[in-house]
XYZ file of C-alpha atoms in Angstrom:
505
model
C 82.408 78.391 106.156
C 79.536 75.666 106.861
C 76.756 78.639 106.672
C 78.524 79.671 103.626
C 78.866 76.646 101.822
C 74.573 75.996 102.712
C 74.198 79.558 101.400
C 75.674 78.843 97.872
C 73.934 75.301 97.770
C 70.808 76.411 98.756
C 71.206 79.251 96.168
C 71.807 76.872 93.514
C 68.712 75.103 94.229
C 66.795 77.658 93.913
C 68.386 78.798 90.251
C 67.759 75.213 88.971
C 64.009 75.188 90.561
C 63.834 78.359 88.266
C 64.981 76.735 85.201
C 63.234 73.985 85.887
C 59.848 75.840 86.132
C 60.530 78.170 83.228
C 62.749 75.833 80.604
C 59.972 75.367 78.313
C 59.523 79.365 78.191
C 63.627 79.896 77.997
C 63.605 77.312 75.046
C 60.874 79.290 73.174
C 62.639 82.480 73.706
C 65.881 81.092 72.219
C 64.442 79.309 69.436
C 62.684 82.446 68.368
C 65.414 84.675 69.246
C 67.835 82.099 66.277
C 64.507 81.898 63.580
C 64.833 85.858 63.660
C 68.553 86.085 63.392
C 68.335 83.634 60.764
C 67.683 86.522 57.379
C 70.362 89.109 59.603
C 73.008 86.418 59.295
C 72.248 86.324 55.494
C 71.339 89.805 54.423
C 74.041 91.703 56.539
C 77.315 91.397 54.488
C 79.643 94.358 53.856
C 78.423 94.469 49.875
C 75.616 95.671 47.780
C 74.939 92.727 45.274
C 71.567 93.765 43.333
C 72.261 95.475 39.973
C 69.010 97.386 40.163
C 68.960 98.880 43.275
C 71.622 102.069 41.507
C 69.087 103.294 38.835
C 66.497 103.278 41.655
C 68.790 105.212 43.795
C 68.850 107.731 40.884
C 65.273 107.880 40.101
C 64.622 109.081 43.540
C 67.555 111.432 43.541
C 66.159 112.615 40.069
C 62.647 112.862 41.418
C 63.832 114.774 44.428
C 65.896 117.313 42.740
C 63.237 117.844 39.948
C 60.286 117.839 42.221
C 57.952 115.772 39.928
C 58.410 112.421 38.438
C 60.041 111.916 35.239
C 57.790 111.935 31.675
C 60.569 110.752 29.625
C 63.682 108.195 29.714
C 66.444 110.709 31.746
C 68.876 107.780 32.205
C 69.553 106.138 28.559
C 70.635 107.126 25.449
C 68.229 104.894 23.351
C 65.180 105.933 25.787
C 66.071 109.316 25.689
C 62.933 111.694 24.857
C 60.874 108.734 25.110
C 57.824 108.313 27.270
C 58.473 106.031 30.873
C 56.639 105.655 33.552
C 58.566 105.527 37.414
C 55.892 103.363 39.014
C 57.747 102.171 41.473
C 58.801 105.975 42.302
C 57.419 105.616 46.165
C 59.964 102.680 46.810
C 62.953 105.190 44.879
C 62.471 108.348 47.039
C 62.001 106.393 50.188
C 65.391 104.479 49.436
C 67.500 107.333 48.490
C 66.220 109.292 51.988
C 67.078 106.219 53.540
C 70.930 105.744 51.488
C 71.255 109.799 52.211
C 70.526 109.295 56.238
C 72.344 105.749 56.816
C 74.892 105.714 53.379
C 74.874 102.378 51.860
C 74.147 100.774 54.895
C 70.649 101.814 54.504
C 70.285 99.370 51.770
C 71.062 96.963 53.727
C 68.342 98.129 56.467
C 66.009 98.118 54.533
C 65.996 94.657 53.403
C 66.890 93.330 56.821
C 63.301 94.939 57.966
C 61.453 94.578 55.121
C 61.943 90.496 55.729
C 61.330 91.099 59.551
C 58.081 92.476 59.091
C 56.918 89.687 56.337
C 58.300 87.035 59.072
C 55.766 88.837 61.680
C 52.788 88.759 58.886
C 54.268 84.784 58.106
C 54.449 84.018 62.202
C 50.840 85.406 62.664
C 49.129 83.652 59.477
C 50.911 79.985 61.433
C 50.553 80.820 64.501
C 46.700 82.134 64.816
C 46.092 78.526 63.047
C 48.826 76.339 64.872
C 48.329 75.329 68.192
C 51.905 73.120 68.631
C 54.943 75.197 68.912
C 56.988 72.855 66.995
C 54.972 73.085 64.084
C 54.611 77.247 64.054
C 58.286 77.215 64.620
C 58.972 74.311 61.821
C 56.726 76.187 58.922
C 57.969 79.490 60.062
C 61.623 78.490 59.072
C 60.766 76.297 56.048
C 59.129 79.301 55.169
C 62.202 81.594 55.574
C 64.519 79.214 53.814
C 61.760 78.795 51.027
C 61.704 82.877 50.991
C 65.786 83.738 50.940
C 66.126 83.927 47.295
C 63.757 86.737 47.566
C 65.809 88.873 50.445
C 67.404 91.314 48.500
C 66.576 95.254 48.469
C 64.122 95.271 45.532
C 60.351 96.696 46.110
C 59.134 92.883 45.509
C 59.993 92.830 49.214
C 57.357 94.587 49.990
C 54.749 93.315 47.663
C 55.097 90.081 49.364
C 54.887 91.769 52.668
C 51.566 93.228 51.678
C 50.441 90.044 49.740
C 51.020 87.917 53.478
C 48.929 90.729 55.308
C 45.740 90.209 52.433
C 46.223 86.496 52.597
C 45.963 87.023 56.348
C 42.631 88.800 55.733
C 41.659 86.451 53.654
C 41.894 83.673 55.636
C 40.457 84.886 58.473
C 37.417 85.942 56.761
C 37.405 82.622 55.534
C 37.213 81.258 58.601
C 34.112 83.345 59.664
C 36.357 85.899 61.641
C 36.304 89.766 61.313
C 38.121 92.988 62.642
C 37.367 96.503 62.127
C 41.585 96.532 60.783
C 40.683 94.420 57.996
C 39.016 98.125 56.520
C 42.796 99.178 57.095
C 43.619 96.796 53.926
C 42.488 99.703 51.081
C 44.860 102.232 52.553
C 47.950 99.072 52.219
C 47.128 98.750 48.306
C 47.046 102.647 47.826
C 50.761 102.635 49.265
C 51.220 99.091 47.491
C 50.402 100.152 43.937
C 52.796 103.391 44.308
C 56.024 100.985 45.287
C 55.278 97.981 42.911
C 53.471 96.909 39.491
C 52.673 93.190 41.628
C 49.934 94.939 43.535
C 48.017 92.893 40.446
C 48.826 89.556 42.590
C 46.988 91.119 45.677
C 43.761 91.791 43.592
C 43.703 88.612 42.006
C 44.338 86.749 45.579
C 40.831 89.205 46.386
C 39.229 88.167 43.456
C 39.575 84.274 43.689
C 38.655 84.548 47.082
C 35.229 86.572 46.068
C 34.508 83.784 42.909
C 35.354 80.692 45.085
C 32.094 80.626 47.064
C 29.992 80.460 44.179
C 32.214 77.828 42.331
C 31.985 75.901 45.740
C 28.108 76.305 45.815
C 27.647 75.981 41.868
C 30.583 73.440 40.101
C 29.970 69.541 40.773
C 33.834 68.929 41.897
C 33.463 71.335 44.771
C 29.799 71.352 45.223
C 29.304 69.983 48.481
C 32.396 71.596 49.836
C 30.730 74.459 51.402
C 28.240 72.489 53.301
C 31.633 71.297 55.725
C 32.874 74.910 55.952
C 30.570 75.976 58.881
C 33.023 79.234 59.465
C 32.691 80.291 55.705
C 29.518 81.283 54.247
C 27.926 83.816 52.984
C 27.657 86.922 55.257
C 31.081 87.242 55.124
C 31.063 87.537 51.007
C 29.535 91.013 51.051
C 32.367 92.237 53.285
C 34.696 90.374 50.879
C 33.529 91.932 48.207
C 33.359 95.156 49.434
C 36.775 95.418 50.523
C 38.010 93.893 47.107
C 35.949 97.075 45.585
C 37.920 99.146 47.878
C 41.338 97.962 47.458
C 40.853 97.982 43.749
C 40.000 101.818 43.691
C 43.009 102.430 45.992
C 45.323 101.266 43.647
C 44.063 104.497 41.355
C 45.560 106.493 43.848
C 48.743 107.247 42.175
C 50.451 109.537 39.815
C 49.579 107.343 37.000
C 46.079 106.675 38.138
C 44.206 103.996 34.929
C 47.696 104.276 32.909
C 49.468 101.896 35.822
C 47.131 99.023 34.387
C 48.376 99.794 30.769
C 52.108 99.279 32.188
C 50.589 95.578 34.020
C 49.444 94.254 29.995
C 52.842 95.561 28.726
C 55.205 94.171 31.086
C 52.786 90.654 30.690
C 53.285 91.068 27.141
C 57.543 91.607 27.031
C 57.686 87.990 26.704
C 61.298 87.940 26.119
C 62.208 89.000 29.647
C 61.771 84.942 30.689
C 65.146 84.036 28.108
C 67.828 86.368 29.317
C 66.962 87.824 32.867
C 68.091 85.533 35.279
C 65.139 85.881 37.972
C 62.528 85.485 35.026
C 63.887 82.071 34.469
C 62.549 78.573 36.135
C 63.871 77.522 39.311
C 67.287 75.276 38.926
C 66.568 73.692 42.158
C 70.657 74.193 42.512
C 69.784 76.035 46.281
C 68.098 75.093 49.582
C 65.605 77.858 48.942
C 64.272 76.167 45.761
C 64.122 72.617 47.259
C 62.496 74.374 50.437
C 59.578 75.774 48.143
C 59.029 72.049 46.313
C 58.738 70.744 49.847
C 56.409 73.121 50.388
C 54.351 72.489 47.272
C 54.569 68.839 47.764
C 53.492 68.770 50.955
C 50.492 71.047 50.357
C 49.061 69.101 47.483
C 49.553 65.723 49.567
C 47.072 67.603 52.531
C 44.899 69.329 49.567
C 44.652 65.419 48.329
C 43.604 63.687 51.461
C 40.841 65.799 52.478
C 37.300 64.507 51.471
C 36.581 67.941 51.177
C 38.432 71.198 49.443
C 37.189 74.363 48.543
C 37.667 75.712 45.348
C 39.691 79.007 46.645
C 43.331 76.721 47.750
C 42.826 74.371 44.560
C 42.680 78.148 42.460
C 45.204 79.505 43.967
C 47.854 76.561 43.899
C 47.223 76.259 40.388
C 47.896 79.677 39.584
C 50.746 79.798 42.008
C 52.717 77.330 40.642
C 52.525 78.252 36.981
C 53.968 81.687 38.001
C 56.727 79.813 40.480
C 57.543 77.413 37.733
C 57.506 79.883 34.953
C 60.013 82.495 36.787
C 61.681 82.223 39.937
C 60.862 85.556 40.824
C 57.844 84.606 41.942
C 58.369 81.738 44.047
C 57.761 83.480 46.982
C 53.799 83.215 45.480
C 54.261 79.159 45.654
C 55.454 79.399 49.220
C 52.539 81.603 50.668
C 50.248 80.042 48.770
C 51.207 76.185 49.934
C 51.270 77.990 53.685
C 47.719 78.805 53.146
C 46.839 75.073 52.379
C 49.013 73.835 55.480
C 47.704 76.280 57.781
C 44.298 76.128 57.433
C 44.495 72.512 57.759
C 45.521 73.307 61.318
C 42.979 75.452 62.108
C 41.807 74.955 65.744
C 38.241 74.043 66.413
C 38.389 77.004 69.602
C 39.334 79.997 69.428
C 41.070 80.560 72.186
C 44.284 82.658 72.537
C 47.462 80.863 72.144
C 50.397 83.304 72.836
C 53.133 83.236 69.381
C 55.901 84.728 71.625
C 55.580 83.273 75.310
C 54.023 85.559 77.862
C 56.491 88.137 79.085
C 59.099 86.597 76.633
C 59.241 89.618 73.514
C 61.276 92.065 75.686
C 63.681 89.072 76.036
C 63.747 87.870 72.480
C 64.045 91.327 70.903
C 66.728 92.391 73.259
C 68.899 88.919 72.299
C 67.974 89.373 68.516
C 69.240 93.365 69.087
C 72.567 91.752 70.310
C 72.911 89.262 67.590
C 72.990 91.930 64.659
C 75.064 93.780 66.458
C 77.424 90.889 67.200
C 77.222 90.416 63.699
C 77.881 94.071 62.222
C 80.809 93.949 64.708
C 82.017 90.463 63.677
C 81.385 91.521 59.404
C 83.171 95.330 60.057
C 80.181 96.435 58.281
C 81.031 100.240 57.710
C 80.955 102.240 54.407
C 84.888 101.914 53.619
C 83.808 97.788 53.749
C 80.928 97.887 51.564
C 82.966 100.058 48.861
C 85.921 97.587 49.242
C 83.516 94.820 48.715
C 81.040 96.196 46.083
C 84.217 97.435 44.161
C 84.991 93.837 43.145
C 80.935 93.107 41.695
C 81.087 96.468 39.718
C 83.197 98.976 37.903
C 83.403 101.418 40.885
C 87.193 102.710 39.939
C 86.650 102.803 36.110
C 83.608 104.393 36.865
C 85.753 106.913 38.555
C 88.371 106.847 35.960
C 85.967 107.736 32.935
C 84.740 111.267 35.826
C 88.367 112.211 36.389
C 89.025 112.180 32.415
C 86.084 113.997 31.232
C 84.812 111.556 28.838
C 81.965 112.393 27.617
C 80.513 109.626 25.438
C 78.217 108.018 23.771
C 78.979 105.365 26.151
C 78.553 101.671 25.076
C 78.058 99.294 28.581
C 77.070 95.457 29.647
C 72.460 94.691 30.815
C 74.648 94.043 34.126
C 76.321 97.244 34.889
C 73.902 99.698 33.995
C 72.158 100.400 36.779
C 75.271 101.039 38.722
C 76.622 103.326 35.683
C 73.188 105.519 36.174
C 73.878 105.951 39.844
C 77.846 106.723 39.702
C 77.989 108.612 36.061
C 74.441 109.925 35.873
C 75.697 112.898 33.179
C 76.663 109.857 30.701
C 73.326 108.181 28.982
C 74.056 104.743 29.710
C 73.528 102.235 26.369
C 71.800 99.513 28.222
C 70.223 98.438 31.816
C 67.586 96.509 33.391
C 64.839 98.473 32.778
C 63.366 96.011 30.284
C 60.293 97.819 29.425
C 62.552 100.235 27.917
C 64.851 98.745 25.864
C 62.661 95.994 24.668
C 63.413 92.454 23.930
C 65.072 92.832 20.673
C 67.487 95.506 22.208
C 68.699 93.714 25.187
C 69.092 89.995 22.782
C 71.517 92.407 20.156
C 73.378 94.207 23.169
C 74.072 90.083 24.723
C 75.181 88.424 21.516
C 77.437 91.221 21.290
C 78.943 91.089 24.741
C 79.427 87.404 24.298
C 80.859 87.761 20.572
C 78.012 86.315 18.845
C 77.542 86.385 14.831
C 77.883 90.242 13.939
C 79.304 91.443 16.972
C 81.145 94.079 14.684
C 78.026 95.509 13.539
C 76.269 96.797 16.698
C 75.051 100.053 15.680
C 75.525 101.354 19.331
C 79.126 100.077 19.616
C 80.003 101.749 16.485
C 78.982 104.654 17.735
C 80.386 104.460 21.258
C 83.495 106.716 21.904
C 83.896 104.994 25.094
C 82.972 101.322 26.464
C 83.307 100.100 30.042
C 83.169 96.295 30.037
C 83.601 93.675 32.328
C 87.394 92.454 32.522
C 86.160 88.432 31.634
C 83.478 89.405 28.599
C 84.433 87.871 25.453
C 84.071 91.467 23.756
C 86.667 93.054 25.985
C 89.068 90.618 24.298
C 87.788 90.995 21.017
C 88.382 95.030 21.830
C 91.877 94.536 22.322
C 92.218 93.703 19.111
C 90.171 95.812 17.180
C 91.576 98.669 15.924
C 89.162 101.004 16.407
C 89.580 100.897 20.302
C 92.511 101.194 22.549
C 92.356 100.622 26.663
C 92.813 103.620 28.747
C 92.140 102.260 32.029
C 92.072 98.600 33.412
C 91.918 97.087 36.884
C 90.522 93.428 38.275
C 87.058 93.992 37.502
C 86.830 96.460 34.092
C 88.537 97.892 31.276
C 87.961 101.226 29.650
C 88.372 101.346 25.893
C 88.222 104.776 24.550
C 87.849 105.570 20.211
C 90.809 105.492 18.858
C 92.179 109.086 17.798
């Protein structure tokens, strides 16, 4: 019993001798292991939320079936035989393989890593410039929370994936660093410009970093700032320059080749985008995420402010930053990486030596206890296909939808901005009226199709509702009660989320 009872204390010696030597590492590894769970415990719910992720579903189902990418509208009744442009057709044929491997749940995989891999980009930009682990940790989760508005299964997940790997390059050259990977960059934007129109923002982040050595040498405000950069000069601007060169003739490298530049001026020009779409609209600062990105801001301009010196390239890039972060909330995530440039690079480290981001023997460890948290997760959420139908069933109109297939009906259909993405997905043989492909409708289109959905002046007169032999609207629009009592319609179906009104016989 004595040698027993020795045995157990001595054994318990040596496990807190253990901890004691290792508790720093342990409290890295769990502290990591929670900053990575962090966008699983937000983006894993048993429902499919975006309203645009259905017509890209069914441009890459189109696209695969038809083995070439559409010429003309296939989806719409208005944009029917008219010229469109799938530029984002990389992103559509990758998701549909995905939703046709892993079902729904692929949608959901995809964000989840697409917002893993950014965090990795985000982690190295900090960390490479941080030496304090409090302080990589602290911006690395600022910059998450600043970032989750953005998590959703759109291809602007990816732009600002790529847009953190060239601000990475960036910097680094910046800094008077270089790797043979950085010549890696070209082959990014050749994917980039086939999956997303904002490759634009990672060619104008190249081009104010080419022009801000000169303005640095040349303008009086930032004249002398130069002479205090002795990591940035100018053997480094060739290389700059020439990779800028190269990315910008990747992006040419697509179906569309010099047309994708025509579709950049007419999207800038669709002004009207900014009134009625939601994400075009300025931040409410009514979430964590928005109040997150004005720290952010704030912060950076107080560091750009007390520095005797700044270089032209942050001061350029804030500015520009935060007119496209005030302007539309879709583009936050621009503010946030932008004011993480400023912060970092006031942290840069005077050596260079290598600081380990995940402690030393520590990423088998924090992957396998990140593994276990989704997991715990899916198992906690029953995240299976049956769930996300259930769930998704009460956003959209999945058994109306179902309804109008059983009974044949064969249109023209008349349906909300909201639902028509989903309607191209689950009816794709009915031309929907309306969805959020702005660049097709146009401004004037989607402003008529809303005042008449919300029962505006003239409601009656909507060409396209006149028309319509069959209109699936949302159970709570003011236009499904003004249907009941028009004569001209009658409901054939109705649940908790829709009502089908079919013409009158």
């Amino acid at each position: 019993m004595a040698s027993s009872s020795i045995e157990s204390h001595s054994t318990a010696r040596r496990w807190m001798a253990w901890l004691g030597c290792h508790e720093e590492t342990l409290r890295r590894t769990a502290l990591l292991a929670v900053l990575y769970l962090l966008p699983a415990v937000w983006i894993l719910l048993p429902v499919v939320f975006d309203p645009d992720i259905w017509w890209h579903l069914q441009t890459g189902k189109w696209i695969m079936e038809h083995g070439t990418l559409p010429a003309t509208d296939p989806f719409s009744a208005y944009g029917e035989g008219k010229p469109w442009v799938a530029y984002s057709w990389l992103f559509e044929i990758s998701m549909y393989g995905l939703v046709q491997l892993c079902g729904e749940r692929g949608i959901l995989l995809y964000t989840l890593v697409g917002v893993w891999l950014t965090m990795l980009v985000l982690h190295r930009i900090i960390g490479t410039r941080c030496s304090d682990f409090v302080c990589i940790s602290g911006l690395l989760a600022v910059s998450v929370v600043a970032l989750s508005k953005m998590f959703t299964p759109r291809p602007w997940l990816l732009t600002i994936l790529f847009f953190a790997i060239t601000l990475e390059v960036v910097l680094s050259l910046r800094e008077g660093r270089h790797s043979r990977w950085f010549w890696l960059l070209p082959f990014a934007y050749g994917v980039w410009a086939n999956i997303h129109i904002q490759f634009i923002y990672g060619l104008g982040l190249l081009g104010v970093a080419c022009v801000a050595p000169l303005v640095d040498r040349y303008v009086p405000p930032f004249k002398d700032a130069h002479a205090t950069m002795t990591t940035w000069g100018f053997p480094q601007w060739p290389k700059l320059l020439g990779l800028t060169a190269l990315c910008a003739l990747a992006t040419f490298a697509t179906p569309h080749h010099v047309r994708l530049y025509s579709i950049v001026i007419e999207l800038s020009a669709q002004t009207g985008m900014w009134e009625y779409t939601q994400e075009m609209q300025a931040p409410t600062f009514r979430t964590v995420a928005d109040w997150a990105m004005l720290a952010m801001f704030s912060f950076a301009l107080v560091w750009l402010g007390r520095r005797r010196s700044r270089s032209s390239f942050e001061v350029l890039l804030m500015c520009v930053a935060a007119a496209s972060a005030f302007r539309g909330q879709r583009d936050i995530w621009f503010l946030v990486l932008a004011s993480l440039s400023v912060l970092v690079s006031q942290q840069v480290r005077e050596s260079r030596e290598h600081v380990s981001i995940v402690p030393h023997g520590r990423l088998v460890p924090v992957t396998l206890v990140v593994a276990a948290g989704v997991m715990c997760i899916l198992g906690y959420r029953g995240i299976s296909e049956a769930k996300i139908h259930e769930n998704t069933a009460k956003a959209y109109p999945i058994e109306a939808a179902a309804f109008v297939e059983q009974q044949r009906y064969t249109g023209p259909l008349y349906n909300h901005f909201d639902w028509g993405g989903y309607l191209i997905w689950r009816l794709p043989y009915l031309k929907v009226a309306m969805d959020g492909r702005a660049n097709i409708h146009g401004d004037d289109r989607i402003k008529r199709s809303i005042t008449t959905w919300t029962g505006g002046p003239g409601w009656k007169d909507d060409p396209e509702l006149n028309e319509a032999q069959v209109v699936i609207a949302k159970r709570d629009m003011a236009l499904a009660s003004l249907l009941r009592l028009d004569p001209r319609f009658r409901v054939a179906y109705e649940d908790q989320v829709a009502v089908v009104f079919v013409r009158s016989e």
